[in-house]
Coordinates of C-alpha atoms and ligand atoms in Angstrom, one line a residue:
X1 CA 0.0 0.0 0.0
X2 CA 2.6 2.5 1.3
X3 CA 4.6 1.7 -2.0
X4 CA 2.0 2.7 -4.1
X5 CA 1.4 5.8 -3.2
X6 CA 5.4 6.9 -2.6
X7 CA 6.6 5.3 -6.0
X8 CA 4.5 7.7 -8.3
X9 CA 5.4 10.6 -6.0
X10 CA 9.2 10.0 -6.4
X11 CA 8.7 10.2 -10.0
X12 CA 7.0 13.1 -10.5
X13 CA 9.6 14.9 -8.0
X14 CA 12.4 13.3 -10.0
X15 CA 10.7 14.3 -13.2
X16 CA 10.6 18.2 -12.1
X17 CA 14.0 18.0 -11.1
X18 CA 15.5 16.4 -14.2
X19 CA 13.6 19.2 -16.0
X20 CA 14.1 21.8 -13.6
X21 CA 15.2 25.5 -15.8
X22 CA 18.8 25.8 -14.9
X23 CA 19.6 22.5 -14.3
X24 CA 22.7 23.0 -17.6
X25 CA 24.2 24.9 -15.6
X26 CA 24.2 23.7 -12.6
X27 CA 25.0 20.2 -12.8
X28 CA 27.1 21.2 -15.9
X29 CA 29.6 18.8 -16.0
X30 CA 26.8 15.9 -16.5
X31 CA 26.3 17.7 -19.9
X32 CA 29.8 18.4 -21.2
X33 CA 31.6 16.8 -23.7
X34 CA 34.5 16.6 -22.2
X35 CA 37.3 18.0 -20.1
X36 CA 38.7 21.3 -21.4
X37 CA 42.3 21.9 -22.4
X38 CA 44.4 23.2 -19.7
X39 CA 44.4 26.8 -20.4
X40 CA 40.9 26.6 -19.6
X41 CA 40.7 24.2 -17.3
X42 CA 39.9 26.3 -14.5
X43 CA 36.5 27.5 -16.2
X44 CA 35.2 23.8 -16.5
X45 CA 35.9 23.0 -12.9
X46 CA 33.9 26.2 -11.7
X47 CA 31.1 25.1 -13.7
X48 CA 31.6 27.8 -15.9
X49 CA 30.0 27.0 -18.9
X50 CA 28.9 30.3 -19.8
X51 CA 32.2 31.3 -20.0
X52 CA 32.1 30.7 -23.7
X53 CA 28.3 29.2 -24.6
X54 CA 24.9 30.9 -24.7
X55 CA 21.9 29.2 -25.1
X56 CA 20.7 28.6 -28.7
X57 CA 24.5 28.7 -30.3
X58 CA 27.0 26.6 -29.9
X59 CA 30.0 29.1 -28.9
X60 CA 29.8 33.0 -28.5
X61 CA 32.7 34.2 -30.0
X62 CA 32.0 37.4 -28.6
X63 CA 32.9 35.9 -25.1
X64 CA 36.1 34.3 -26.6
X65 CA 37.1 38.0 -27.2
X66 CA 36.0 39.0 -24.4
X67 CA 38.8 37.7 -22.7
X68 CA 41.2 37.7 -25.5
X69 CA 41.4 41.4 -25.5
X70 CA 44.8 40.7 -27.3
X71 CA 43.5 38.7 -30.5
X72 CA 40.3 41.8 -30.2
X73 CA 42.8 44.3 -30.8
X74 CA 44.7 42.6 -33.7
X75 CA 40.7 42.3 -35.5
X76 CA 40.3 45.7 -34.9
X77 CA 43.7 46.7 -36.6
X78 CA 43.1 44.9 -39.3
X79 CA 46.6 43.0 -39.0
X80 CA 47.4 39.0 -38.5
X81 CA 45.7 35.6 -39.3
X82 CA 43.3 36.8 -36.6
X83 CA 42.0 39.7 -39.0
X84 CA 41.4 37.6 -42.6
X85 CA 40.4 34.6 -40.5
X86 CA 36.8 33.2 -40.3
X87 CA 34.7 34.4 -37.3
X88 CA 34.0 31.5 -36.2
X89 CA 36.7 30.3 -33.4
X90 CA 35.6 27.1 -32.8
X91 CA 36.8 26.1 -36.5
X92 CA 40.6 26.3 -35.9
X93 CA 39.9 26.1 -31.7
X94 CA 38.4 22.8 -30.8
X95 CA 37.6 22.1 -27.2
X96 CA 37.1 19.5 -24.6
X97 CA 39.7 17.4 -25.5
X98 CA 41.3 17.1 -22.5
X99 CA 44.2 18.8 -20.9
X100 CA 46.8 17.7 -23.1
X101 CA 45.0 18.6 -26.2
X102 CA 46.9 21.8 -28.4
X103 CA 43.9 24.1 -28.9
X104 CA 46.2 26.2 -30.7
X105 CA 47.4 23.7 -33.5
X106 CA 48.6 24.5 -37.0
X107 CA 51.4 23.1 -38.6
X108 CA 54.9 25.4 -38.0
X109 CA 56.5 23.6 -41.2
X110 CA 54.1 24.0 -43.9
X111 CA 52.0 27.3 -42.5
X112 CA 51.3 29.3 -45.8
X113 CA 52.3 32.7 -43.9
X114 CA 50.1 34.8 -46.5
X115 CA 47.3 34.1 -44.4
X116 CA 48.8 36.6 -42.0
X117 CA 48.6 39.1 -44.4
X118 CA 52.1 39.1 -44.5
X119 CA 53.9 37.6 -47.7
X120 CA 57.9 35.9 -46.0
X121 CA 59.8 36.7 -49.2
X122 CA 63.9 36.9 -50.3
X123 CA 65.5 36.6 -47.0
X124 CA 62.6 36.4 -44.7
X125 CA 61.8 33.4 -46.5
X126 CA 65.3 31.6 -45.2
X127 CA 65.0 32.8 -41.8
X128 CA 64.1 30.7 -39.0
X129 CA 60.4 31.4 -37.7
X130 CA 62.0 32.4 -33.4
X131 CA 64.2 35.4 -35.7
X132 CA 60.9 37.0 -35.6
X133 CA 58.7 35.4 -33.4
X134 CA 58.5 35.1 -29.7
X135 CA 58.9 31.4 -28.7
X136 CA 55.4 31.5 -26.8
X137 CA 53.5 33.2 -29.4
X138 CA 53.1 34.2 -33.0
X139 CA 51.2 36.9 -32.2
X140 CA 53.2 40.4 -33.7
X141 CA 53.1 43.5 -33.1
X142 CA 55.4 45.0 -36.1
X143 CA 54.9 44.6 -39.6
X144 CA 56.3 47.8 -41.0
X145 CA 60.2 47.3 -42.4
X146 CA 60.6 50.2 -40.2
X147 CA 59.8 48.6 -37.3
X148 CA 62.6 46.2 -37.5
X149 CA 65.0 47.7 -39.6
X150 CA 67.3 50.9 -38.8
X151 CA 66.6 53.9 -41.0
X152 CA 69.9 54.6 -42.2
X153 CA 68.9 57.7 -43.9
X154 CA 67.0 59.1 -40.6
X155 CA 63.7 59.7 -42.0
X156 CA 65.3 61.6 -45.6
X157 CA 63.5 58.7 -47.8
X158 CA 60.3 58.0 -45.3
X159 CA 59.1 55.2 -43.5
X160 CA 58.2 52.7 -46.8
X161 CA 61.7 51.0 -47.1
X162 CA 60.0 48.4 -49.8
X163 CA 59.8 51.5 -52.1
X164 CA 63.4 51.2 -52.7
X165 CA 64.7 48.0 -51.6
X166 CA 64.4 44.6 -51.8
X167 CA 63.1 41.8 -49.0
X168 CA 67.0 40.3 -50.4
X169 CA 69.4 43.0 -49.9
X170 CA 69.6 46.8 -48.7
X171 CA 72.5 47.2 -51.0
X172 CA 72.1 49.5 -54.2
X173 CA 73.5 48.3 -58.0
Ligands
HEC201 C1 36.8 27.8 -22.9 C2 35.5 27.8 -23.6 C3 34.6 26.7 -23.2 C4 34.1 26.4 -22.0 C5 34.4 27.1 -20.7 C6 33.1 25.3 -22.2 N1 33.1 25.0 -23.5 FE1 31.8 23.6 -24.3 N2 32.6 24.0 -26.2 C7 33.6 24.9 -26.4 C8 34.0 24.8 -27.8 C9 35.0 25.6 -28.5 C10 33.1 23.8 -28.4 C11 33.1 23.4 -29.8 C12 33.9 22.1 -30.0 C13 34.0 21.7 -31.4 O1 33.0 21.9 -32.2 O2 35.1 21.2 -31.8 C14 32.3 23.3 -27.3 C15 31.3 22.3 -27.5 C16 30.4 21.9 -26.5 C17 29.3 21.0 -26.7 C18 28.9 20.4 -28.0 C19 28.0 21.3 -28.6 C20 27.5 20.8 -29.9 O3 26.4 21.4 -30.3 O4 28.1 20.0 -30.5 C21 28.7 20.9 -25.4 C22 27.5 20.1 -25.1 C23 29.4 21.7 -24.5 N3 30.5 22.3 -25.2 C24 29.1 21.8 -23.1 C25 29.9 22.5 -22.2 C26 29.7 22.4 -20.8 C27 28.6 21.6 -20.1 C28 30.6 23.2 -20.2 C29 30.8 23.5 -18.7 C30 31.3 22.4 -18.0 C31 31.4 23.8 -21.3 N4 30.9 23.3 -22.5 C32 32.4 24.7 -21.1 C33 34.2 25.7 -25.5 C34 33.9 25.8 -24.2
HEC202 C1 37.2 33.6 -18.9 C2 38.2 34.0 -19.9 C3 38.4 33.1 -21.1 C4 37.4 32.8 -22.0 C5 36.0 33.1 -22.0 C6 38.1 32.1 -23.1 N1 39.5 32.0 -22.8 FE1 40.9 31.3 -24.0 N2 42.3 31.5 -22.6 C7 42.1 32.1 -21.4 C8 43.3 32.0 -20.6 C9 43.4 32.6 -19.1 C10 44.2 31.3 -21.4 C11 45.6 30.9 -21.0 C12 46.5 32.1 -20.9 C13 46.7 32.7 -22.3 O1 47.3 32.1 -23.1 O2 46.2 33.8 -22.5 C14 43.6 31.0 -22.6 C15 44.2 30.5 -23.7 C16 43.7 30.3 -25.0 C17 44.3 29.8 -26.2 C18 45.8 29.5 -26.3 C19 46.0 28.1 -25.8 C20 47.4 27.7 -26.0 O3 47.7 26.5 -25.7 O4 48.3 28.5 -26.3 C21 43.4 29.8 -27.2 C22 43.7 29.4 -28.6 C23 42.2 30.2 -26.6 N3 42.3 30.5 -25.3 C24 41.0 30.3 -27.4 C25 39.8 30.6 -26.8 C26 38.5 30.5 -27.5 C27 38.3 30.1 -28.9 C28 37.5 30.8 -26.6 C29 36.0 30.8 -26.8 C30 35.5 29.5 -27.2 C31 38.2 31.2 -25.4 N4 39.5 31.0 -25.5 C32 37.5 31.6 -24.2 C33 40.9 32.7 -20.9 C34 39.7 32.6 -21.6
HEC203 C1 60.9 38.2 -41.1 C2 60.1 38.0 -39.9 C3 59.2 36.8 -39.9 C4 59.6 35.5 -40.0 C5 61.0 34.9 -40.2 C6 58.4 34.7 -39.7 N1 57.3 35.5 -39.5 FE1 55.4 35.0 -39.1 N2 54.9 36.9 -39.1 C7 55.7 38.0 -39.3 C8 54.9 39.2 -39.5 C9 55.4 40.6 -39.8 C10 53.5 38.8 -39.2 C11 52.2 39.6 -39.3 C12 52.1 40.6 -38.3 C13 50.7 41.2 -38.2 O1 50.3 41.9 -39.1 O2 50.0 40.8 -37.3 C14 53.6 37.4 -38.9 C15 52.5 36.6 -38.6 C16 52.5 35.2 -38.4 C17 51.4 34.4 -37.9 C18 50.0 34.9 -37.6 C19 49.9 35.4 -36.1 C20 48.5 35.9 -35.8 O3 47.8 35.2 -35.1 O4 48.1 36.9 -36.3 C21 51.8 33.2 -37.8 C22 51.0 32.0 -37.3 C23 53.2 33.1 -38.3 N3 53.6 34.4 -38.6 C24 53.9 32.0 -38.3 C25 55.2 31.9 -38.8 C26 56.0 30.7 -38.9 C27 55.5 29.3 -38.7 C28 57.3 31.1 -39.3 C29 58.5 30.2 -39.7 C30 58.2 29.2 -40.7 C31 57.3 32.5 -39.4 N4 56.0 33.0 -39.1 C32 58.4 33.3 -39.8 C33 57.1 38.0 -39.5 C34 57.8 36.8 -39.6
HEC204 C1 41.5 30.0 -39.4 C2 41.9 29.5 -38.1 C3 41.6 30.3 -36.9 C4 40.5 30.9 -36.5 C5 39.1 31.0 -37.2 C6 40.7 31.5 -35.2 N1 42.0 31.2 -34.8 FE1 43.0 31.7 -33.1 N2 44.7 30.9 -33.7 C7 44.9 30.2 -34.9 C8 46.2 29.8 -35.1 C9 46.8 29.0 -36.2 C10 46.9 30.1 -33.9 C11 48.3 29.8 -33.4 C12 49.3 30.9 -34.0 C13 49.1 32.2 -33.4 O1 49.4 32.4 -32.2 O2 48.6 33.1 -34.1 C14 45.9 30.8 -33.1 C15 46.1 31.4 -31.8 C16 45.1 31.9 -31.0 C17 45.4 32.3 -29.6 C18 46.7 32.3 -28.9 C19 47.4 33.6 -29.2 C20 48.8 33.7 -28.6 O3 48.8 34.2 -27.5 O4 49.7 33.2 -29.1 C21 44.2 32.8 -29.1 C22 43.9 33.4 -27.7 C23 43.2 32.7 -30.2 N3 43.8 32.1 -31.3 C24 41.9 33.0 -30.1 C25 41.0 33.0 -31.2 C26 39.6 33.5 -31.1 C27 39.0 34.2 -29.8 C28 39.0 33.3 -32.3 C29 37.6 33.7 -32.8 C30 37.3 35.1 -32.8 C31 40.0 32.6 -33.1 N4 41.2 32.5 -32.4 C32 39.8 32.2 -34.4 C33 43.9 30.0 -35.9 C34 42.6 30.5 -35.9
HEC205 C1 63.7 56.7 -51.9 C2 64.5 55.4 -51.9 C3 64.9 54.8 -50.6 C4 64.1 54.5 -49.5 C5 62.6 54.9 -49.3 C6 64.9 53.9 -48.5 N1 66.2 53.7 -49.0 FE1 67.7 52.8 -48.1 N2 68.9 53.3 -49.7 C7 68.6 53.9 -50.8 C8 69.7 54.1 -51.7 C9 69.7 54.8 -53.0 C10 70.8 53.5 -51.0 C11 72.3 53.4 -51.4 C12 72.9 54.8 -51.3 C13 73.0 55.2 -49.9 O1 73.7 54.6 -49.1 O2 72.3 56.2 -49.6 C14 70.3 53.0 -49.7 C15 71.0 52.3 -48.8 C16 70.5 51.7 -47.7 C17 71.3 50.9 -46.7 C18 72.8 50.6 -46.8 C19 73.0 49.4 -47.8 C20 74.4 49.0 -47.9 O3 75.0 49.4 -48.9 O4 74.9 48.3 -47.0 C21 70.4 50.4 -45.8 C22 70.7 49.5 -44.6 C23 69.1 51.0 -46.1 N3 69.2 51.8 -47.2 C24 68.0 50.8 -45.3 C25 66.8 51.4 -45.5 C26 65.7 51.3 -44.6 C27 65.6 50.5 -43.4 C28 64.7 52.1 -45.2 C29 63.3 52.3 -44.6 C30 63.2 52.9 -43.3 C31 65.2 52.6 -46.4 N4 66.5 52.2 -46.6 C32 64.5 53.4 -47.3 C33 67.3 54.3 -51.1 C34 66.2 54.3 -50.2
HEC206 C1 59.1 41.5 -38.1 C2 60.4 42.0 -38.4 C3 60.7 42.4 -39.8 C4 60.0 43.1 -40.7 C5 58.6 43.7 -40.5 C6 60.8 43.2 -41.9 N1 62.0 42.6 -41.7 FE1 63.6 42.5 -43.0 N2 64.6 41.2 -41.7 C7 64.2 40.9 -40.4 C8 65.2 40.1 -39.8 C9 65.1 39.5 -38.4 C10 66.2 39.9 -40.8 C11 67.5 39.1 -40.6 C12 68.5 39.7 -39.7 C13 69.0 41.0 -40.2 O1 69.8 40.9 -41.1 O2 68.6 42.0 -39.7 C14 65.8 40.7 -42.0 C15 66.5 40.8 -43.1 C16 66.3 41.7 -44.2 C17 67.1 41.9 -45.3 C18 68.5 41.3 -45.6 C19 69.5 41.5 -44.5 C20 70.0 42.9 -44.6 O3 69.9 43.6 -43.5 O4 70.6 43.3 -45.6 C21 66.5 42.8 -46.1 C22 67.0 43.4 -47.4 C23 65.2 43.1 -45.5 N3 65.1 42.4 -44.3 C24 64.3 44.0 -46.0 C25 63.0 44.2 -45.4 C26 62.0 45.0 -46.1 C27 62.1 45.8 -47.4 C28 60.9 45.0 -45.2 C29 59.6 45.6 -45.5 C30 58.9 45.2 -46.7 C31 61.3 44.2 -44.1 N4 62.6 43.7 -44.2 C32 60.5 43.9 -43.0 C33 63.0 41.3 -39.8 C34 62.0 42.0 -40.4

């Protein structure tokens, strides 16, 4: 008799519960694909879900920037990969594969470096990529011949170097 009664009780409670609003987020990690990679690690183990999704898409980009004031800034300038590259971050930056998963992949031997907006040609072509880059990141902040090579004429022939010279040699015929 007592059973009777209880066991369709429990259910319904268990029912609302299950279906409770909210419940995403907060039994999130029932609901998650995996464990994030270690630079976000921390956001998965607070629960933070939002951190990067909204309801109805799949990842806000716009949240991704939030935090990456740094890859913002490079959008807004119009320079890098950042800038030509599709809007859509999960394309190239996969998630919840673990903490020892690269979320920043690409292959370093065969990159085509155009898609920086930025053409390696004569020399630049033979150089090795840490002449230029940080080890840590590929992120730049010069891309003006200026801003790496000494104006020998102190500012007589202006800033664009390439209007005379070569990416092979600074030396005149
Ligand atoms: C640092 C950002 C970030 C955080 C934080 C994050 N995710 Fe994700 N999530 C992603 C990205 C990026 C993808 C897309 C992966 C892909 O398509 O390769 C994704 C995909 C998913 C998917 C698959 C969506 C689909 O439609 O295929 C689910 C479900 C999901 N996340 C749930 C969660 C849950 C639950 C949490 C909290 C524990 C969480 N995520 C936290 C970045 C994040
Ligand atoms: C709450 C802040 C926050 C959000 C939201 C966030 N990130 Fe990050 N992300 C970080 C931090 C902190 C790091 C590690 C430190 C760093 O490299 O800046 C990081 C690192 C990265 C890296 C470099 C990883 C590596 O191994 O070098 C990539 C790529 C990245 N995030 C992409 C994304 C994308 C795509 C999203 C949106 C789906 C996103 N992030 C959302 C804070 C955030
Ligand atoms: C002569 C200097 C130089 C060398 C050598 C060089 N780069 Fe670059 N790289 C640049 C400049 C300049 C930019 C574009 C800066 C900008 O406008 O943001 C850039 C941009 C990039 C970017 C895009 C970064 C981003 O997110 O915007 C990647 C990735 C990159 N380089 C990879 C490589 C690799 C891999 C190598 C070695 C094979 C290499 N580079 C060698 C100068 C160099
Ligand atoms: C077409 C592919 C592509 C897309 C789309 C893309 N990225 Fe990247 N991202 C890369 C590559 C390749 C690197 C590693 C080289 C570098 O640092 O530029 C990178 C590096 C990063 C880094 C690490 C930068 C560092 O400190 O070195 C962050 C953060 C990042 N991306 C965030 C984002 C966000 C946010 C979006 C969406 C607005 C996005 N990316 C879209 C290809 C992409
Ligand atoms: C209007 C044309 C012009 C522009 C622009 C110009 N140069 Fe020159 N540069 C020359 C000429 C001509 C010479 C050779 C005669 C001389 O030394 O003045 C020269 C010589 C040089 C040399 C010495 C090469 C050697 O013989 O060893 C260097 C280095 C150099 N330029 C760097 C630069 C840099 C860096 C810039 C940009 C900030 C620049 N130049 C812009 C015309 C120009
Ligand atoms: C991100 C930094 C960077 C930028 C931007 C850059 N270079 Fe270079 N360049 C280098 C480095 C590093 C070397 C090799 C070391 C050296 O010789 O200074 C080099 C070497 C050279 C050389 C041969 C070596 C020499 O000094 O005679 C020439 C010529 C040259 N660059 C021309 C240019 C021209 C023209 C531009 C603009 C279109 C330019 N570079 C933009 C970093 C840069």
């Amino acid at each position: 008799m007592i059973k009777r009664v209880f066991l369709p009780i429990i259910v319904i409670i268990a029912i609302g519960f299950l279906t409770y609003k909210g419940l995403e987020t907060r039994w999130p990690k029932l609901f998650s694909p995996g464990e994030l990679s270690a630079a976000h690690a921390k956001l998965g183990l607070s629960g933070d879900c939002q951190a990067c999704h909204t309801k109805g898409k799949q990842v806000d980009n716009g949240k991704c920037l939030g935090c990456h004031k740094e890859i913002k800034e490079k959008r807004d300038l119009g320079s890098g990969l950042h800038s030509l590259a599709s809007d859509e971050c999960l394309v190239c930056h996969s998630e919840h594969h673990g903490l020892e998963s690269n979320i920043a992949y690409f292959d370093h031997h065969n990159f085509d470096h155009s898609r920086a907006g930025w053409e390696l040609e004569g020399i630049h072509d033979r150089l090795k990529c840490v002449v230029c880059h940080k080890k840590d990141s590929y992120l730049m902040d010069k891309r003006n011949c200026i801003d790496c090579h000494q104006d020998i004429h102190e500012g007589e022939n202006g800033d664009d170097c390439a209007e005379c010279h070569s990416q092979d040699t600074f030396e005149m015929e």
